[in-house]
JSON list of C-alpha atoms in Angstrom, two decimals:
[
{"chain": "A", "resi": 25, "resn": "MET", "atom": "CA", "xyz": [10.05, -7.47, -2.90]},
{"chain": "A", "resi": 26, "resn": "ARG", "atom": "CA", "xyz": [10.93, -3.84, -3.55]},
{"chain": "A", "resi": 27, "resn": "LEU", "atom": "CA", "xyz": [8.20, -1.79, -5.22]},
{"chain": "A", "resi": 28, "resn": "GLY", "atom": "CA", "xyz": [9.66, 1.70, -5.39]},
{"chain": "A", "resi": 29, "resn": "LYS", "atom": "CA", "xyz": [10.35, 4.75, -3.25]},
{"chain": "A", "resi": 30, "resn": "VAL", "atom": "CA", "xyz": [8.55, 7.54, -1.45]},
{"chain": "A", "resi": 31, "resn": "VAL", "atom": "CA", "xyz": [8.39, 10.68, -3.60]},
{"chain": "A", "resi": 32, "resn": "LYS", "atom": "CA", "xyz": [5.96, 12.92, -1.68]},
{"chain": "A", "resi": 33, "resn": "SER", "atom": "CA", "xyz": [3.25, 13.04, 0.96]},
{"chain": "A", "resi": 34, "resn": "ASN", "atom": "CA", "xyz": [-0.29, 14.40, 0.89]},
{"chain": "A", "resi": 35, "resn": "SER", "atom": "CA", "xyz": [-0.58, 14.39, 4.69]},
{"chain": "A", "resi": 36, "resn": "HIS", "atom": "CA", "xyz": [1.12, 12.92, 7.74]},
{"chain": "A", "resi": 37, "resn": "CYS", "atom": "CA", "xyz": [-0.33, 9.47, 7.03]},
{"chain": "A", "resi": 38, "resn": "ASP", "atom": "CA", "xyz": [-0.83, 9.64, 3.25]},
{"chain": "A", "resi": 39, "resn": "TYR", "atom": "CA", "xyz": [2.28, 8.99, 1.12]},
{"chain": "A", "resi": 40, "resn": "VAL", "atom": "CA", "xyz": [2.88, 8.71, -2.62]},
{"chain": "A", "resi": 41, "resn": "VAL", "atom": "CA", "xyz": [5.16, 5.93, -3.86]},
{"chain": "A", "resi": 42, "resn": "GLN", "atom": "CA", "xyz": [6.77, 5.92, -7.31]},
{"chain": "A", "resi": 43, "resn": "VAL", "atom": "CA", "xyz": [6.97, 2.38, -8.66]},
{"chain": "A", "resi": 44, "resn": "ASP", "atom": "CA", "xyz": [10.35, 1.25, -10.04]},
{"chain": "A", "resi": 45, "resn": "ASP", "atom": "CA", "xyz": [10.39, 0.73, -13.80]},
{"chain": "A", "resi": 46, "resn": "SER", "atom": "CA", "xyz": [12.44, -1.57, -16.02]},
{"chain": "A", "resi": 47, "resn": "MET", "atom": "CA", "xyz": [14.59, 1.34, -17.27]},
{"chain": "A", "resi": 48, "resn": "ASP", "atom": "CA", "xyz": [16.05, 1.80, -13.76]},
{"chain": "A", "resi": 49, "resn": "PHE", "atom": "CA", "xyz": [15.83, -1.70, -12.24]},
{"chain": "A", "resi": 50, "resn": "ILE", "atom": "CA", "xyz": [16.33, -5.14, -13.78]},
{"chain": "A", "resi": 51, "resn": "ASP", "atom": "CA", "xyz": [13.93, -6.78, -11.32]},
{"chain": "A", "resi": 52, "resn": "ALA", "atom": "CA", "xyz": [11.25, -4.08, -11.51]},
{"chain": "A", "resi": 53, "resn": "PRO", "atom": "CA", "xyz": [7.85, -5.13, -10.11]},
{"chain": "A", "resi": 54, "resn": "ASN", "atom": "CA", "xyz": [4.98, -6.23, -12.33]},
{"chain": "A", "resi": 55, "resn": "ALA", "atom": "CA", "xyz": [1.46, -4.82, -12.21]},
{"chain": "A", "resi": 56, "resn": "ASP", "atom": "CA", "xyz": [0.28, -7.83, -10.17]},
{"chain": "A", "resi": 57, "resn": "ASP", "atom": "CA", "xyz": [2.74, -6.99, -7.38]},
{"chain": "A", "resi": 58, "resn": "TYR", "atom": "CA", "xyz": [1.14, -3.73, -6.21]},
{"chain": "A", "resi": 59, "resn": "GLY", "atom": "CA", "xyz": [-2.61, -4.02, -6.48]},
{"chain": "A", "resi": 60, "resn": "PHE", "atom": "CA", "xyz": [-5.35, -2.28, -4.50]},
{"chain": "A", "resi": 61, "resn": "GLY", "atom": "CA", "xyz": [-5.09, -3.19, -0.81]},
{"chain": "A", "resi": 62, "resn": "THR", "atom": "CA", "xyz": [-1.47, -4.39, -0.92]},
{"chain": "A", "resi": 63, "resn": "PHE", "atom": "CA", "xyz": [0.34, -4.21, 2.43]},
{"chain": "A", "resi": 64, "resn": "VAL", "atom": "CA", "xyz": [3.71, -2.46, 2.14]},
{"chain": "A", "resi": 65, "resn": "LYS", "atom": "CA", "xyz": [6.56, -1.59, 4.49]},
{"chain": "A", "resi": 66, "resn": "LEU", "atom": "CA", "xyz": [8.56, 1.61, 4.33]},
{"chain": "A", "resi": 67, "resn": "GLU", "atom": "CA", "xyz": [12.07, 0.94, 5.58]},
{"chain": "A", "resi": 68, "resn": "THR", "atom": "CA", "xyz": [15.73, 1.63, 4.94]},
{"chain": "A", "resi": 69, "resn": "GLU", "atom": "CA", "xyz": [18.64, -0.68, 5.68]},
{"chain": "A", "resi": 70, "resn": "ASP", "atom": "CA", "xyz": [19.04, 0.73, 9.17]},
{"chain": "A", "resi": 71, "resn": "ARG", "atom": "CA", "xyz": [15.46, 1.60, 10.15]},
{"chain": "A", "resi": 72, "resn": "HIS", "atom": "CA", "xyz": [11.87, 0.47, 9.84]},
{"chain": "A", "resi": 73, "resn": "TRP", "atom": "CA", "xyz": [9.60, 3.49, 9.35]},
{"chain": "A", "resi": 74, "resn": "ALA", "atom": "CA", "xyz": [6.02, 2.40, 8.83]},
{"chain": "A", "resi": 75, "resn": "ILE", "atom": "CA", "xyz": [3.46, -0.04, 7.46]},
{"chain": "A", "resi": 76, "resn": "GLY", "atom": "CA", "xyz": [1.02, 1.12, 4.78]},
{"chain": "A", "resi": 77, "resn": "ILE", "atom": "CA", "xyz": [-1.76, -0.07, 2.51]},
{"chain": "A", "resi": 78, "resn": "VAL", "atom": "CA", "xyz": [-2.10, 0.87, -1.17]},
{"chain": "A", "resi": 79, "resn": "TYR", "atom": "CA", "xyz": [-5.48, 2.59, -1.57]},
{"chain": "A", "resi": 80, "resn": "ASN", "atom": "CA", "xyz": [-5.19, 4.31, -4.96]},
{"chain": "A", "resi": 81, "resn": "SER", "atom": "CA", "xyz": [-3.00, 4.52, -8.05]},
{"chain": "A", "resi": 82, "resn": "GLN", "atom": "CA", "xyz": [-2.27, 6.93, -10.86]},
{"chain": "A", "resi": 83, "resn": "LEU", "atom": "CA", "xyz": [-0.62, 6.49, -14.25]},
{"chain": "A", "resi": 84, "resn": "LEU", "atom": "CA", "xyz": [1.50, 9.51, -15.14]},
{"chain": "A", "resi": 85, "resn": "ASN", "atom": "CA", "xyz": [2.05, 9.91, -18.89]},
{"chain": "A", "resi": 86, "resn": "PRO", "atom": "CA", "xyz": [3.55, 13.25, -20.05]},
{"chain": "A", "resi": 87, "resn": "MET", "atom": "CA", "xyz": [2.86, 12.34, -23.70]},
{"chain": "A", "resi": 88, "resn": "PHE", "atom": "CA", "xyz": [-0.91, 12.30, -23.14]},
{"chain": "A", "resi": 89, "resn": "MET", "atom": "CA", "xyz": [-2.54, 15.41, -24.68]},
{"chain": "A", "resi": 90, "resn": "ASN", "atom": "CA", "xyz": [0.85, 16.56, -25.95]},
{"chain": "A", "resi": 91, "resn": "THR", "atom": "CA", "xyz": [-0.08, 19.16, -28.58]},
{"chain": "A", "resi": 92, "resn": "GLY", "atom": "CA", "xyz": [3.46, 20.18, -29.52]},
{"chain": "A", "resi": 93, "resn": "PRO", "atom": "CA", "xyz": [4.82, 20.07, -33.09]},
{"chain": "A", "resi": 94, "resn": "ARG", "atom": "CA", "xyz": [5.44, 16.67, -34.67]},
{"chain": "A", "resi": 95, "resn": "LEU", "atom": "CA", "xyz": [7.69, 15.54, -37.50]},
{"chain": "A", "resi": 96, "resn": "SER", "atom": "CA", "xyz": [5.99, 15.06, -40.85]},
{"chain": "A", "resi": 97, "resn": "SER", "atom": "CA", "xyz": [7.99, 11.88, -41.50]},
{"chain": "A", "resi": 98, "resn": "GLU", "atom": "CA", "xyz": [9.89, 9.24, -39.55]},
{"chain": "A", "resi": 99, "resn": "PRO", "atom": "CA", "xyz": [13.15, 10.67, -38.12]},
{"chain": "A", "resi": 100, "resn": "ASP", "atom": "CA", "xyz": [16.51, 9.36, -39.26]},
{"chain": "A", "resi": 101, "resn": "PRO", "atom": "CA", "xyz": [17.60, 6.80, -36.62]},
{"chain": "A", "resi": 102, "resn": "LEU", "atom": "CA", "xyz": [21.25, 7.85, -37.01]},
{"chain": "A", "resi": 103, "resn": "PHE", "atom": "CA", "xyz": [20.52, 11.41, -35.87]},
{"chain": "A", "resi": 104, "resn": "THR", "atom": "CA", "xyz": [17.77, 10.79, -33.34]},
{"chain": "A", "resi": 105, "resn": "PRO", "atom": "CA", "xyz": [18.70, 11.15, -29.65]},
{"chain": "A", "resi": 106, "resn": "ASP", "atom": "CA", "xyz": [17.68, 8.42, -27.23]},
{"chain": "A", "resi": 107, "resn": "LEU", "atom": "CA", "xyz": [14.12, 8.85, -26.05]},
{"chain": "A", "resi": 108, "resn": "ILE", "atom": "CA", "xyz": [13.55, 8.43, -22.32]},
{"chain": "A", "resi": 109, "resn": "ASN", "atom": "CA", "xyz": [10.38, 6.74, -21.16]},
{"chain": "A", "resi": 110, "resn": "GLU", "atom": "CA", "xyz": [8.84, 9.27, -18.74]},
{"chain": "A", "resi": 111, "resn": "THR", "atom": "CA", "xyz": [5.69, 7.32, -17.90]},
{"chain": "A", "resi": 112, "resn": "ARG", "atom": "CA", "xyz": [5.36, 6.56, -14.19]},
{"chain": "A", "resi": 113, "resn": "THR", "atom": "CA", "xyz": [3.07, 4.58, -11.90]},
{"chain": "A", "resi": 114, "resn": "LEU", "atom": "CA", "xyz": [2.26, 6.26, -8.58]},
{"chain": "A", "resi": 115, "resn": "LEU", "atom": "CA", "xyz": [0.70, 4.53, -5.58]},
{"chain": "A", "resi": 116, "resn": "TRP", "atom": "CA", "xyz": [-1.22, 6.37, -2.86]},
{"chain": "A", "resi": 117, "resn": "THR", "atom": "CA", "xyz": [-0.49, 4.66, 0.45]},
{"chain": "A", "resi": 118, "resn": "VAL", "atom": "CA", "xyz": [-2.20, 5.19, 3.80]},
{"chain": "A", "resi": 119, "resn": "LEU", "atom": "CA", "xyz": [0.06, 4.52, 6.81]},
{"chain": "A", "resi": 120, "resn": "VAL", "atom": "CA", "xyz": [-1.58, 2.30, 9.44]},
{"chain": "A", "resi": 121, "resn": "GLY", "atom": "CA", "xyz": [1.22, 1.64, 11.94]},
{"chain": "A", "resi": 122, "resn": "SER", "atom": "CA", "xyz": [4.63, 0.01, 12.31]},
{"chain": "A", "resi": 123, "resn": "LEU", "atom": "CA", "xyz": [6.34, -3.24, 13.35]},
{"chain": "A", "resi": 124, "resn": "GLU", "atom": "CA", "xyz": [8.22, -3.49, 16.63]},
{"chain": "A", "resi": 125, "resn": "GLN", "atom": "CA", "xyz": [10.18, -6.24, 18.39]},
{"chain": "A", "resi": 126, "resn": "GLU", "atom": "CA", "xyz": [10.02, -7.45, 21.97]},
{"chain": "A", "resi": 127, "resn": "ASN", "atom": "CA", "xyz": [12.24, -10.33, 23.11]},
{"chain": "A", "resi": 128, "resn": "GLY", "atom": "CA", "xyz": [12.76, -11.31, 19.48]},
{"chain": "A", "resi": 129, "resn": "SER", "atom": "CA", "xyz": [9.03, -11.50, 18.73]},
{"chain": "A", "resi": 130, "resn": "PRO", "atom": "CA", "xyz": [7.65, -8.96, 16.23]},
{"chain": "A", "resi": 131, "resn": "PHE", "atom": "CA", "xyz": [4.29, -7.29, 16.86]},
{"chain": "A", "resi": 132, "resn": "GLY", "atom": "CA", "xyz": [2.31, -4.43, 15.40]},
{"chain": "A", "resi": 133, "resn": "VAL", "atom": "CA", "xyz": [1.83, -0.91, 16.71]},
{"chain": "A", "resi": 134, "resn": "GLN", "atom": "CA", "xyz": [-1.32, 0.16, 14.90]},
{"chain": "A", "resi": 135, "resn": "GLY", "atom": "CA", "xyz": [-2.51, 3.70, 14.27]},
{"chain": "A", "resi": 136, "resn": "ILE", "atom": "CA", "xyz": [-0.98, 6.84, 12.77]},
{"chain": "A", "resi": 137, "resn": "PRO", "atom": "CA", "xyz": [2.85, 6.66, 13.03]},
{"chain": "A", "resi": 138, "resn": "ARG", "atom": "CA", "xyz": [4.49, 9.56, 14.88]},
{"chain": "A", "resi": 139, "resn": "VAL", "atom": "CA", "xyz": [7.51, 9.77, 12.58]},
{"chain": "A", "resi": 140, "resn": "VAL", "atom": "CA", "xyz": [7.75, 11.59, 9.24]},
{"chain": "A", "resi": 141, "resn": "VAL", "atom": "CA", "xyz": [9.00, 9.17, 6.58]},
{"chain": "A", "resi": 142, "resn": "PRO", "atom": "CA", "xyz": [11.81, 10.74, 4.48]},
{"chain": "A", "resi": 143, "resn": "VAL", "atom": "CA", "xyz": [11.66, 11.15, 0.71]},
{"chain": "A", "resi": 144, "resn": "ASN", "atom": "CA", "xyz": [13.34, 8.30, -1.25]},
{"chain": "A", "resi": 145, "resn": "THR", "atom": "CA", "xyz": [12.62, 5.74, 1.50]},
{"chain": "A", "resi": 146, "resn": "PRO", "atom": "CA", "xyz": [12.40, 2.30, -0.19]},
{"chain": "A", "resi": 147, "resn": "VAL", "atom": "CA", "xyz": [8.98, 0.63, -0.20]},
{"chain": "A", "resi": 148, "resn": "SER", "atom": "CA", "xyz": [8.51, -3.15, -0.35]},
{"chain": "A", "resi": 149, "resn": "THR", "atom": "CA", "xyz": [5.64, -5.62, -0.24]},
{"chain": "A", "resi": 150, "resn": "MET", "atom": "CA", "xyz": [5.04, -7.55, 2.99]},
{"chain": "A", "resi": 151, "resn": "THR", "atom": "CA", "xyz": [4.99, -11.32, 3.35]},
{"chain": "A", "resi": 152, "resn": "GLN", "atom": "CA", "xyz": [2.00, -13.12, 4.88]},
{"chain": "A", "resi": 153, "resn": "GLU", "atom": "CA", "xyz": [4.07, -13.75, 8.01]},
{"chain": "A", "resi": 154, "resn": "GLU", "atom": "CA", "xyz": [4.84, -10.03, 8.39]},
{"chain": "A", "resi": 155, "resn": "ILE", "atom": "CA", "xyz": [1.17, -9.17, 7.88]},
{"chain": "A", "resi": 156, "resn": "TYR", "atom": "CA", "xyz": [0.28, -11.72, 10.56]},
{"chain": "A", "resi": 157, "resn": "HIS", "atom": "CA", "xyz": [2.77, -10.25, 13.07]},
{"chain": "A", "resi": 158, "resn": "PHE", "atom": "CA", "xyz": [1.49, -6.73, 12.34]},
{"chain": "A", "resi": 159, "resn": "HIS", "atom": "CA", "xyz": [-1.97, -7.88, 13.44]},
{"chain": "A", "resi": 160, "resn": "LEU", "atom": "CA", "xyz": [-0.68, -9.15, 16.80]},
{"chain": "A", "resi": 161, "resn": "ASN", "atom": "CA", "xyz": [-0.31, -6.97, 19.90]},
{"chain": "A", "resi": 162, "resn": "PRO", "atom": "CA", "xyz": [2.56, -7.38, 22.42]},
{"chain": "A", "resi": 163, "resn": "GLU", "atom": "CA", "xyz": [0.49, -10.04, 24.25]},
{"chain": "A", "resi": 164, "resn": "ARG", "atom": "CA", "xyz": [0.34, -12.03, 20.97]},
{"chain": "A", "resi": 165, "resn": "ARG", "atom": "CA", "xyz": [-3.40, -11.47, 20.57]},
{"chain": "A", "resi": 166, "resn": "SER", "atom": "CA", "xyz": [-5.05, -10.32, 17.36]},
{"chain": "A", "resi": 167, "resn": "GLN", "atom": "CA", "xyz": [-5.73, -6.63, 16.80]},
{"chain": "A", "resi": 168, "resn": "PHE", "atom": "CA", "xyz": [-7.38, -4.51, 14.11]},
{"chain": "A", "resi": 169, "resn": "CYS", "atom": "CA", "xyz": [-7.11, -1.05, 15.70]},
{"chain": "A", "resi": 170, "resn": "TYR", "atom": "CA", "xyz": [-6.73, 0.84, 12.41]},
{"chain": "A", "resi": 171, "resn": "TYR", "atom": "CA", "xyz": [-10.27, -0.08, 11.29]},
{"chain": "A", "resi": 172, "resn": "SER", "atom": "CA", "xyz": [-11.78, 3.40, 11.80]},
{"chain": "A", "resi": 173, "resn": "HIS", "atom": "CA", "xyz": [-8.59, 5.12, 10.61]},
{"chain": "A", "resi": 174, "resn": "LEU", "atom": "CA", "xyz": [-8.76, 3.18, 7.33]},
{"chain": "A", "resi": 175, "resn": "LEU", "atom": "CA", "xyz": [-12.42, 4.11, 6.85]},
{"chain": "A", "resi": 176, "resn": "ARG", "atom": "CA", "xyz": [-11.60, 7.82, 7.32]},
{"chain": "A", "resi": 177, "resn": "CYS", "atom": "CA", "xyz": [-8.28, 8.04, 5.46]},
{"chain": "A", "resi": 178, "resn": "GLY", "atom": "CA", "xyz": [-8.53, 5.31, 2.81]},
{"chain": "A", "resi": 179, "resn": "GLY", "atom": "CA", "xyz": [-9.65, 7.69, 0.10]},
{"chain": "A", "resi": 180, "resn": "THR", "atom": "CA", "xyz": [-12.73, 7.42, -2.10]},
{"chain": "A", "resi": 181, "resn": "PHE", "atom": "CA", "xyz": [-12.72, 3.62, -1.91]},
{"chain": "A", "resi": 182, "resn": "SER", "atom": "CA", "xyz": [-12.22, 3.35, 1.87]},
{"chain": "A", "resi": 183, "resn": "MET", "atom": "CA", "xyz": [-15.22, 1.06, 2.45]},
{"chain": "A", "resi": 184, "resn": "GLN", "atom": "CA", "xyz": [-14.14, -1.35, -0.30]},
{"chain": "A", "resi": 185, "resn": "LEU", "atom": "CA", "xyz": [-10.54, -1.17, 0.89]},
{"chain": "A", "resi": 186, "resn": "THR", "atom": "CA", "xyz": [-11.41, -2.04, 4.49]},
{"chain": "A", "resi": 187, "resn": "PHE", "atom": "CA", "xyz": [-13.68, -4.87, 3.34]},
{"chain": "A", "resi": 188, "resn": "GLN", "atom": "CA", "xyz": [-10.94, -6.27, 1.10]},
{"chain": "A", "resi": 189, "resn": "VAL", "atom": "CA", "xyz": [-8.34, -6.13, 3.88]},
{"chain": "A", "resi": 190, "resn": "LEU", "atom": "CA", "xyz": [-10.70, -7.97, 6.25]},
{"chain": "A", "resi": 191, "resn": "GLN", "atom": "CA", "xyz": [-11.53, -10.57, 3.60]},
{"chain": "A", "resi": 192, "resn": "GLU", "atom": "CA", "xyz": [-7.85, -11.22, 2.87]},
{"chain": "A", "resi": 193, "resn": "LEU", "atom": "CA", "xyz": [-7.04, -11.64, 6.57]},
{"chain": "A", "resi": 194, "resn": "ILE", "atom": "CA", "xyz": [-9.82, -14.24, 6.75]},
{"chain": "A", "resi": 195, "resn": "ASP", "atom": "CA", "xyz": [-8.70, -15.98, 3.53]},
{"chain": "A", "resi": 196, "resn": "PHE", "atom": "CA", "xyz": [-5.07, -16.15, 4.72]},
{"chain": "A", "resi": 197, "resn": "ASN", "atom": "CA", "xyz": [-6.24, -18.31, 7.67]},
{"chain": "A", "resi": 198, "resn": "LEU", "atom": "CA", "xyz": [-3.89, -16.36, 9.91]},
{"chain": "A", "resi": 199, "resn": "PHE", "atom": "CA", "xyz": [-6.25, -16.44, 12.88]},
{"chain": "A", "resi": 200, "resn": "LYS", "atom": "CA", "xyz": [-8.29, -19.22, 14.44]},
{"chain": "A", "resi": 201, "resn": "GLY", "atom": "CA", "xyz": [-11.25, -19.61, 16.77]},
{"chain": "A", "resi": 202, "resn": "ALA", "atom": "CA", "xyz": [-12.74, -16.49, 18.35]},
{"chain": "A", "resi": 203, "resn": "GLU", "atom": "CA", "xyz": [-10.27, -14.19, 16.59]},
{"chain": "A", "resi": 204, "resn": "GLU", "atom": "CA", "xyz": [-11.31, -15.49, 13.17]},
{"chain": "A", "resi": 205, "resn": "ARG", "atom": "CA", "xyz": [-15.01, -15.20, 14.10]},
{"chain": "A", "resi": 206, "resn": "ALA", "atom": "CA", "xyz": [-14.48, -11.55, 15.15]},
{"chain": "A", "resi": 207, "resn": "LEU", "atom": "CA", "xyz": [-12.97, -10.76, 11.72]},
{"chain": "A", "resi": 208, "resn": "ILE", "atom": "CA", "xyz": [-15.90, -12.47, 9.99]},
{"chain": "A", "resi": 209, "resn": "VAL", "atom": "CA", "xyz": [-18.41, -10.43, 12.02]},
{"chain": "A", "resi": 210, "resn": "LEU", "atom": "CA", "xyz": [-16.60, -7.18, 11.13]},
{"chain": "A", "resi": 211, "resn": "CYS", "atom": "CA", "xyz": [-16.51, -8.19, 7.45]},
{"chain": "A", "resi": 212, "resn": "LYS", "atom": "CA", "xyz": [-20.25, -9.02, 7.38]},
{"chain": "A", "resi": 213, "resn": "GLU", "atom": "CA", "xyz": [-21.12, -5.77, 9.17]},
{"chain": "A", "resi": 214, "resn": "LEU", "atom": "CA", "xyz": [-19.14, -3.75, 6.63]},
{"chain": "A", "resi": 215, "resn": "ALA", "atom": "CA", "xyz": [-20.72, -5.64, 3.72]},
{"chain": "A", "resi": 216, "resn": "TRP", "atom": "CA", "xyz": [-24.17, -4.84, 5.16]},
{"chain": "A", "resi": 217, "resn": "LYS", "atom": "CA", "xyz": [-23.28, -1.14, 5.51]},
{"chain": "A", "resi": 218, "resn": "ASN", "atom": "CA", "xyz": [-22.06, -1.08, 1.89]},
{"chain": "A", "resi": 219, "resn": "THR", "atom": "CA", "xyz": [-25.32, -2.66, 0.71]},
{"chain": "A", "resi": 220, "resn": "MET", "atom": "CA", "xyz": [-27.52, -0.30, 2.74]},
{"chain": "A", "resi": 221, "resn": "GLY", "atom": "CA", "xyz": [-25.48, 2.72, 1.59]},
{"chain": "A", "resi": 222, "resn": "VAL", "atom": "CA", "xyz": [-26.17, 1.86, -2.06]},
{"chain": "A", "resi": 223, "resn": "MET", "atom": "CA", "xyz": [-29.89, 1.35, -1.43]},
{"chain": "A", "resi": 224, "resn": "ARG", "atom": "CA", "xyz": [-30.36, 4.80, 0.17]}
]
């Protein structure tokens, strides 16, 4: 489903997405649709640009700390102009690759995308099937090449973000056998590092 649109970038692989609100869209997303660690795709009708993961959020409320003058009584509704809701939800998204096709089979190209995603590019959530294909290489084997990139560029919560992504891939039961065991080993190693980091 559509979440919103790109409004700015902080770096080549760090984009800010403004979430659609009910004033502009009838089927605006709910808070449960864009949580921490959500996989998203940035694409227009004619082009797929990139795959990203939500790593932070910000609530923008211009009325907070507004110290301007206020009316001493309730305004007359007949002479009051329409008030526009200017609150916004912004999502910080780290780009981790893109989806490609070869002989009709989609696969993931993981890493920092080479392209610059334009402003106003629509952003949507990914299905489990799309997430699965993104974690396959052209030989149809599992891959998790953006592991170190996510740890470096996933913001303040990069360790928790990477752990959550690994845990969700395991919970989705997308991979079997040795591939699933490799994800479990990575997840346990990261959990151990988190624990040791807190103890130091």
